[in-house]
Structure formats: C-alpha cells, structure tokens
Amino acid sequence: MIGKLNHVAIVIPNLAKATATYRDSLGATVSEPLSLPEHGVNVVFVELPNTKIELLEPIDDNSPVAKFLERNADGGMHHICYEVEDILAARDQLVSTGARVIGSGEPKNGAHGKPVLFLHPKDFCGTLVEIEQV
Ligand code: CO
C-alpha cells in the first residue's frame, strides 16, 4: 500500500542553526524558511535526490511539536511520511488491521496542502507515521 518515502521530519530548537548544519556541513540544498502558523511550525525543506528532510521549529509553546522538544532538547526525528494513492482506502485498510489513526480519523491538509493522516507510533515500531495522498 505505501509508496515512496515522501519526507522525514526532524524537530529542532533553532531553524537557522539546523539550516546551517544541513547546508554548510552536510552540503545539502535547503529551501528558504516558511512559516506555517496553522501547523504551529516554521519549516525548511532539505532537498535530497530521492526524498526530502523537513526541519521543523515550533512557533511557540502551543505548537504541536513543542512538547517533543521538552523531551528531546537537541531535537530529533519526529515522523516519517509515506505516500499513498488513496488516503481513505489506506485508512480503512489500516484500521481493519487494528492500527490506530490519531485524531478524528478524517484526513487534514498537511504542510504541503495535501490530505494527510498520522498513525500511532505504538502500532508502527515506535515511529510516528504520516501518510500523504499524492
Ligand atoms: Co510531515
């Protein structure tokens, strides 16, 4: 069911510092920062030949990723996003196998303006999984 790896999201405390790490140390192409107040984050996209890395900085303490930083002060891998062709069919299949969808179960528009769902890490090897319809 799942297709390509769309992105890996890393939450970090300082976007400028993380941008410099990826651009200057790792030699990657990094986008200009983008503010997504509806998601509570500032983000840059690291463009790799086969996928993207998203560096997410919480906008404020109410950000959905602010608590993650309380537990991981230096930042860390937050979630991994797989592409699916049909998000409702994917959801129904996942639920039928006992997987838990986080929230209402209805897809929301994610950081790329496409429908996404998040799946409970306890059901997926300890990793928060995002599925995105592309
Ligand atoms: Co994501």
Short mmCIF file of N, CA and C and ligand atoms in Angstrom, two decimals:
data_model
loop_
_atom_site.label_atom_id
_atom_site.label_comp_id
_atom_site.label_asym_id
_atom_site.label_seq_id
_atom_site.Cartn_x
_atom_site.Cartn_y
_atom_site.Cartn_z
N MET A 1 0.82 -1.21 0.00
CA MET A 1 0.00 0.00 0.00
C MET A 1 0.85 1.26 0.00
N ILE A 2 1.82 1.33 0.92
CA ILE A 2 2.61 2.57 0.96
C ILE A 2 3.54 2.62 -0.26
N GLY A 3 3.78 3.84 -0.69
CA GLY A 3 4.65 4.05 -1.84
C GLY A 3 5.96 4.69 -1.41
N LYS A 4 6.32 5.75 -2.10
CA LYS A 4 7.61 6.39 -1.85
C LYS A 4 7.68 7.03 -0.46
N LEU A 5 8.91 7.10 0.03
CA LEU A 5 9.17 7.92 1.21
C LEU A 5 9.05 9.38 0.78
N ASN A 6 8.08 10.10 1.32
CA ASN A 6 7.89 11.49 0.93
C ASN A 6 8.85 12.41 1.69
N HIS A 7 8.91 12.23 3.01
CA HIS A 7 9.87 13.02 3.79
C HIS A 7 10.09 12.40 5.16
N VAL A 8 11.18 12.81 5.77
CA VAL A 8 11.45 12.55 7.17
C VAL A 8 11.43 13.91 7.85
N ALA A 9 10.70 14.02 8.95
CA ALA A 9 10.60 15.30 9.67
C ALA A 9 11.44 15.25 10.93
N ILE A 10 12.25 16.28 11.10
CA ILE A 10 13.11 16.40 12.27
C ILE A 10 12.73 17.70 12.97
N VAL A 11 12.41 17.59 14.25
CA VAL A 11 12.09 18.79 15.03
C VAL A 11 13.36 19.30 15.67
N ILE A 12 13.57 20.60 15.56
CA ILE A 12 14.79 21.20 16.06
C ILE A 12 14.46 22.50 16.83
N PRO A 13 15.31 22.88 17.77
CA PRO A 13 15.02 24.09 18.54
C PRO A 13 15.32 25.39 17.80
N ASN A 14 16.20 25.33 16.79
CA ASN A 14 16.64 26.57 16.14
C ASN A 14 16.78 26.33 14.64
N LEU A 15 15.88 26.93 13.88
CA LEU A 15 15.82 26.65 12.44
C LEU A 15 17.06 27.16 11.70
N ALA A 16 17.56 28.32 12.08
CA ALA A 16 18.72 28.89 11.40
C ALA A 16 19.95 28.00 11.62
N LYS A 17 20.09 27.51 12.85
CA LYS A 17 21.23 26.65 13.16
C LYS A 17 21.12 25.33 12.40
N ALA A 18 19.92 24.76 12.38
CA ALA A 18 19.71 23.49 11.68
C ALA A 18 19.92 23.67 10.17
N THR A 19 19.49 24.81 9.65
CA THR A 19 19.70 25.10 8.22
C THR A 19 21.19 25.13 7.92
N ALA A 20 21.95 25.79 8.78
CA ALA A 20 23.40 25.88 8.58
C ALA A 20 24.04 24.49 8.64
N THR A 21 23.56 23.65 9.55
CA THR A 21 24.11 22.30 9.66
C THR A 21 23.92 21.53 8.36
N TYR A 22 22.70 21.57 7.85
CA TYR A 22 22.41 20.81 6.63
C TYR A 22 23.06 21.44 5.39
N ARG A 23 23.07 22.78 5.33
CA ARG A 23 23.61 23.46 4.14
C ARG A 23 25.14 23.45 4.16
N ASP A 24 25.72 23.84 5.30
CA ASP A 24 27.16 24.08 5.33
C ASP A 24 27.97 22.83 5.67
N SER A 25 27.49 22.03 6.64
CA SER A 25 28.24 20.82 7.00
C SER A 25 27.93 19.67 6.06
N LEU A 26 26.64 19.44 5.83
CA LEU A 26 26.25 18.28 5.02
C LEU A 26 26.19 18.60 3.53
N GLY A 27 26.26 19.89 3.18
CA GLY A 27 26.31 20.27 1.78
C GLY A 27 25.01 20.05 1.02
N ALA A 28 23.88 20.16 1.71
CA ALA A 28 22.58 19.92 1.07
C ALA A 28 21.97 21.23 0.59
N THR A 29 21.01 21.09 -0.33
CA THR A 29 20.23 22.24 -0.78
C THR A 29 19.07 22.43 0.18
N VAL A 30 18.99 23.62 0.78
CA VAL A 30 17.96 23.90 1.78
C VAL A 30 17.11 25.08 1.30
N SER A 31 15.78 24.93 1.40
CA SER A 31 14.87 25.98 0.94
C SER A 31 14.91 27.19 1.88
N GLU A 32 14.28 28.26 1.42
CA GLU A 32 14.05 29.40 2.31
C GLU A 32 13.06 28.98 3.40
N PRO A 33 13.17 29.58 4.59
CA PRO A 33 12.21 29.21 5.65
C PRO A 33 10.79 29.64 5.31
N LEU A 34 9.86 28.82 5.77
CA LEU A 34 8.45 29.06 5.52
C LEU A 34 7.74 28.98 6.87
N SER A 35 6.85 29.94 7.12
CA SER A 35 6.09 29.92 8.36
C SER A 35 4.72 29.31 8.09
N LEU A 36 4.37 28.29 8.88
CA LEU A 36 3.06 27.63 8.73
C LEU A 36 2.31 27.75 10.06
N PRO A 37 1.74 28.94 10.33
CA PRO A 37 1.10 29.13 11.63
C PRO A 37 -0.04 28.15 11.89
N GLU A 38 -0.73 27.70 10.83
CA GLU A 38 -1.84 26.74 11.05
C GLU A 38 -1.32 25.39 11.54
N HIS A 39 -0.03 25.13 11.34
CA HIS A 39 0.58 23.89 11.86
C HIS A 39 1.51 24.18 13.04
N GLY A 40 1.65 25.45 13.40
CA GLY A 40 2.46 25.81 14.57
C GLY A 40 3.95 25.66 14.37
N VAL A 41 4.41 25.68 13.12
CA VAL A 41 5.84 25.48 12.88
C VAL A 41 6.38 26.44 11.82
N ASN A 42 7.69 26.67 11.93
CA ASN A 42 8.48 27.21 10.83
C ASN A 42 9.25 26.03 10.25
N VAL A 43 9.38 26.03 8.92
CA VAL A 43 9.94 24.84 8.29
C VAL A 43 10.90 25.24 7.18
N VAL A 44 11.93 24.42 6.97
CA VAL A 44 12.70 24.45 5.73
C VAL A 44 12.70 23.03 5.17
N PHE A 45 12.82 22.94 3.86
CA PHE A 45 12.86 21.65 3.18
C PHE A 45 14.28 21.41 2.68
N VAL A 46 14.85 20.30 3.09
CA VAL A 46 16.15 19.88 2.59
C VAL A 46 15.88 18.96 1.40
N GLU A 47 16.35 19.36 0.23
CA GLU A 47 16.06 18.60 -0.98
C GLU A 47 17.18 17.61 -1.23
N LEU A 48 16.84 16.33 -1.14
CA LEU A 48 17.79 15.27 -1.45
C LEU A 48 17.41 14.65 -2.79
N PRO A 49 18.32 13.92 -3.42
CA PRO A 49 17.99 13.36 -4.73
C PRO A 49 16.77 12.44 -4.71
N ASN A 50 16.54 11.74 -3.60
CA ASN A 50 15.46 10.76 -3.58
C ASN A 50 14.34 11.08 -2.60
N THR A 51 14.47 12.12 -1.78
CA THR A 51 13.41 12.45 -0.83
C THR A 51 13.68 13.83 -0.23
N LYS A 52 12.92 14.19 0.78
CA LYS A 52 13.11 15.47 1.47
C LYS A 52 13.28 15.22 2.96
N ILE A 53 14.01 16.11 3.58
CA ILE A 53 14.04 16.19 5.03
C ILE A 53 13.37 17.50 5.39
N GLU A 54 12.44 17.47 6.33
CA GLU A 54 11.81 18.70 6.79
C GLU A 54 12.32 19.02 8.18
N LEU A 55 12.84 20.21 8.33
CA LEU A 55 13.30 20.66 9.64
C LEU A 55 12.22 21.56 10.21
N LEU A 56 11.66 21.16 11.34
CA LEU A 56 10.51 21.85 11.93
C LEU A 56 10.90 22.52 13.24
N GLU A 57 10.62 23.80 13.32
CA GLU A 57 10.87 24.58 14.55
C GLU A 57 9.52 25.04 15.08
N PRO A 58 9.21 24.77 16.36
CA PRO A 58 7.93 25.23 16.89
C PRO A 58 7.85 26.76 16.88
N ILE A 59 6.67 27.27 16.51
CA ILE A 59 6.47 28.72 16.50
C ILE A 59 6.39 29.25 17.93
N ASP A 60 5.73 28.50 18.81
CA ASP A 60 5.62 28.92 20.21
C ASP A 60 5.35 27.68 21.08
N ASP A 61 5.10 27.90 22.36
CA ASP A 61 4.92 26.78 23.29
C ASP A 61 3.65 25.97 23.01
N ASN A 62 2.72 26.55 22.26
CA ASN A 62 1.48 25.83 21.95
C ASN A 62 1.61 24.97 20.70
N SER A 63 2.76 25.04 20.07
CA SER A 63 2.96 24.26 18.84
C SER A 63 2.79 22.77 19.13
N PRO A 64 2.22 22.02 18.18
CA PRO A 64 2.10 20.57 18.38
C PRO A 64 3.45 19.87 18.57
N VAL A 65 4.54 20.50 18.15
CA VAL A 65 5.85 19.85 18.32
C VAL A 65 6.65 20.41 19.50
N ALA A 66 6.05 21.34 20.26
CA ALA A 66 6.79 21.95 21.38
C ALA A 66 7.10 20.90 22.46
N LYS A 67 6.15 20.02 22.74
CA LYS A 67 6.35 19.01 23.80
C LYS A 67 7.48 18.04 23.42
N PHE A 68 7.59 17.75 22.14
CA PHE A 68 8.64 16.85 21.66
C PHE A 68 10.01 17.41 22.05
N LEU A 69 10.16 18.73 21.93
CA LEU A 69 11.45 19.36 22.26
C LEU A 69 11.73 19.35 23.76
N GLU A 70 10.65 19.31 24.56
CA GLU A 70 10.86 19.21 26.01
C GLU A 70 11.54 17.89 26.35
N ARG A 71 11.20 16.85 25.57
CA ARG A 71 11.78 15.53 25.81
C ARG A 71 13.09 15.33 25.05
N ASN A 72 13.30 16.13 24.01
CA ASN A 72 14.49 15.96 23.14
C ASN A 72 15.09 17.35 22.90
N ALA A 73 15.86 17.82 23.84
CA ALA A 73 16.28 19.22 23.81
C ALA A 73 17.10 19.58 22.58
N ASP A 74 17.86 18.63 22.05
CA ASP A 74 18.67 18.90 20.86
C ASP A 74 17.90 18.71 19.57
N GLY A 75 16.66 18.25 19.69
CA GLY A 75 15.88 17.91 18.52
C GLY A 75 15.95 16.41 18.27
N GLY A 76 15.25 15.96 17.24
CA GLY A 76 15.27 14.53 16.92
C GLY A 76 14.29 14.21 15.83
N MET A 77 14.34 12.96 15.37
CA MET A 77 13.42 12.55 14.32
C MET A 77 12.01 12.50 14.88
N HIS A 78 11.09 13.19 14.23
CA HIS A 78 9.72 13.31 14.73
C HIS A 78 8.76 12.35 14.02
N HIS A 79 8.80 12.33 12.70
CA HIS A 79 7.95 11.38 11.97
C HIS A 79 8.51 11.11 10.59
N ILE A 80 7.93 10.08 9.99
CA ILE A 80 8.33 9.66 8.66
C ILE A 80 7.06 9.62 7.83
N CYS A 81 7.14 10.09 6.59
CA CYS A 81 5.92 10.23 5.77
C CYS A 81 6.01 9.37 4.52
N TYR A 82 5.03 8.49 4.38
CA TYR A 82 4.94 7.62 3.20
C TYR A 82 3.80 8.10 2.32
N GLU A 83 4.00 7.95 1.02
CA GLU A 83 2.95 8.34 0.08
C GLU A 83 1.96 7.19 -0.12
N VAL A 84 0.69 7.56 -0.25
CA VAL A 84 -0.34 6.59 -0.62
C VAL A 84 -1.16 7.18 -1.76
N GLU A 85 -1.78 6.30 -2.55
CA GLU A 85 -2.57 6.78 -3.68
C GLU A 85 -3.94 7.26 -3.25
N ASP A 86 -4.53 6.55 -2.29
CA ASP A 86 -5.90 6.85 -1.87
C ASP A 86 -5.93 6.81 -0.35
N ILE A 87 -6.01 7.98 0.26
CA ILE A 87 -5.82 8.04 1.72
C ILE A 87 -6.99 7.41 2.46
N LEU A 88 -8.20 7.50 1.94
CA LEU A 88 -9.34 6.90 2.64
C LEU A 88 -9.29 5.38 2.56
N ALA A 89 -8.90 4.86 1.40
CA ALA A 89 -8.74 3.41 1.27
C ALA A 89 -7.61 2.92 2.17
N ALA A 90 -6.53 3.70 2.23
CA ALA A 90 -5.40 3.34 3.09
C ALA A 90 -5.83 3.33 4.55
N ARG A 91 -6.57 4.36 4.95
CA ARG A 91 -7.05 4.44 6.34
C ARG A 91 -7.91 3.24 6.68
N ASP A 92 -8.85 2.92 5.80
CA ASP A 92 -9.77 1.82 6.09
C ASP A 92 -9.03 0.50 6.21
N GLN A 93 -8.04 0.31 5.35
CA GLN A 93 -7.25 -0.92 5.43
C GLN A 93 -6.44 -0.97 6.73
N LEU A 94 -5.85 0.18 7.10
CA LEU A 94 -5.06 0.23 8.33
C LEU A 94 -5.93 -0.05 9.55
N VAL A 95 -7.09 0.59 9.60
CA VAL A 95 -7.99 0.41 10.74
C VAL A 95 -8.45 -1.04 10.82
N SER A 96 -8.67 -1.67 9.66
CA SER A 96 -9.12 -3.07 9.65
C SER A 96 -8.07 -4.01 10.21
N THR A 97 -6.79 -3.57 10.21
CA THR A 97 -5.73 -4.40 10.78
C THR A 97 -5.46 -4.04 12.24
N GLY A 98 -6.26 -3.11 12.79
CA GLY A 98 -6.13 -2.75 14.19
C GLY A 98 -5.25 -1.54 14.44
N ALA A 99 -4.76 -0.89 13.40
CA ALA A 99 -3.91 0.28 13.58
C ALA A 99 -4.77 1.48 14.03
N ARG A 100 -4.15 2.31 14.85
CA ARG A 100 -4.86 3.49 15.36
C ARG A 100 -4.46 4.74 14.57
N VAL A 101 -5.49 5.45 14.11
CA VAL A 101 -5.27 6.74 13.45
C VAL A 101 -5.41 7.81 14.52
N ILE A 102 -4.49 8.76 14.52
CA ILE A 102 -4.51 9.82 15.53
C ILE A 102 -5.55 10.87 15.15
N GLY A 103 -6.29 11.35 16.15
CA GLY A 103 -7.29 12.41 15.92
C GLY A 103 -8.61 11.83 15.45
N SER A 104 -9.33 12.63 14.68
CA SER A 104 -10.70 12.27 14.29
C SER A 104 -10.75 11.12 13.30
N GLY A 105 -9.63 10.86 12.64
CA GLY A 105 -9.64 9.84 11.59
C GLY A 105 -9.95 10.40 10.22
N GLU A 106 -10.33 11.67 10.19
CA GLU A 106 -10.56 12.31 8.89
C GLU A 106 -9.28 13.00 8.44
N PRO A 107 -8.89 12.84 7.17
CA PRO A 107 -7.66 13.47 6.69
C PRO A 107 -7.73 15.00 6.79
N LYS A 108 -6.58 15.59 7.13
CA LYS A 108 -6.46 17.05 7.14
C LYS A 108 -5.42 17.45 6.12
N ASN A 109 -5.46 18.69 5.72
CA ASN A 109 -4.44 19.17 4.79
C ASN A 109 -3.13 19.38 5.54
N GLY A 110 -2.08 18.73 5.09
CA GLY A 110 -0.79 18.80 5.75
C GLY A 110 0.03 19.98 5.28
N ALA A 111 1.31 19.93 5.60
CA ALA A 111 2.22 21.04 5.31
C ALA A 111 2.37 21.30 3.82
N HIS A 112 1.99 20.32 2.98
CA HIS A 112 2.12 20.52 1.54
C HIS A 112 0.77 20.76 0.88
N GLY A 113 -0.27 20.98 1.71
CA GLY A 113 -1.60 21.23 1.16
C GLY A 113 -2.27 19.98 0.62
N LYS A 114 -1.75 18.81 0.99
CA LYS A 114 -2.35 17.55 0.54
C LYS A 114 -2.89 16.80 1.74
N PRO A 115 -3.90 15.94 1.55
CA PRO A 115 -4.50 15.26 2.71
C PRO A 115 -3.54 14.29 3.38
N VAL A 116 -3.50 14.38 4.71
CA VAL A 116 -2.61 13.52 5.49
C VAL A 116 -3.36 12.95 6.69
N LEU A 117 -2.82 11.85 7.21
CA LEU A 117 -3.24 11.26 8.47
C LEU A 117 -1.99 10.84 9.22
N PHE A 118 -2.08 10.84 10.54
CA PHE A 118 -0.98 10.35 11.37
C PHE A 118 -1.41 9.07 12.07
N LEU A 119 -0.48 8.13 12.15
CA LEU A 119 -0.74 6.81 12.74
C LEU A 119 0.05 6.66 14.02
N HIS A 120 -0.57 5.96 14.97
CA HIS A 120 0.00 5.89 16.31
C HIS A 120 1.36 5.17 16.32
N PRO A 121 2.38 5.79 16.95
CA PRO A 121 3.71 5.16 16.96
C PRO A 121 3.74 3.78 17.60
N LYS A 122 2.85 3.55 18.57
CA LYS A 122 2.87 2.23 19.23
C LYS A 122 2.51 1.11 18.26
N ASP A 123 1.82 1.44 17.19
CA ASP A 123 1.43 0.42 16.22
C ASP A 123 2.44 0.30 15.08
N PHE A 124 3.45 1.18 15.06
CA PHE A 124 4.38 1.21 13.92
C PHE A 124 5.83 1.31 14.37
N CYS A 125 6.23 0.30 15.17
CA CYS A 125 7.64 0.15 15.52
C CYS A 125 8.18 1.38 16.25
N GLY A 126 7.31 2.04 17.01
CA GLY A 126 7.77 3.18 17.80
C GLY A 126 8.00 4.44 17.01
N THR A 127 7.49 4.48 15.79
CA THR A 127 7.70 5.64 14.92
C THR A 127 6.37 6.28 14.55
N LEU A 128 6.27 7.57 14.75
CA LEU A 128 5.08 8.29 14.27
C LEU A 128 5.11 8.28 12.75
N VAL A 129 4.03 7.78 12.15
CA VAL A 129 3.95 7.65 10.71
C VAL A 129 2.89 8.58 10.16
N GLU A 130 3.25 9.35 9.14
CA GLU A 130 2.31 10.18 8.41
C GLU A 130 2.09 9.51 7.05
N ILE A 131 0.84 9.45 6.63
CA ILE A 131 0.59 9.04 5.25
C ILE A 131 0.00 10.23 4.51
N GLU A 132 0.45 10.40 3.29
CA GLU A 132 0.03 11.56 2.49
C GLU A 132 -0.46 11.07 1.13
N GLN A 133 -1.62 11.57 0.74
CA GLN A 133 -2.12 11.24 -0.60
C GLN A 133 -1.46 12.18 -1.60
N VAL A 134 -0.82 11.59 -2.61
CA VAL A 134 -0.10 12.43 -3.58
C VAL A 134 -0.79 12.38 -4.94
CO CO B 1 5.27 15.54 7.68
#
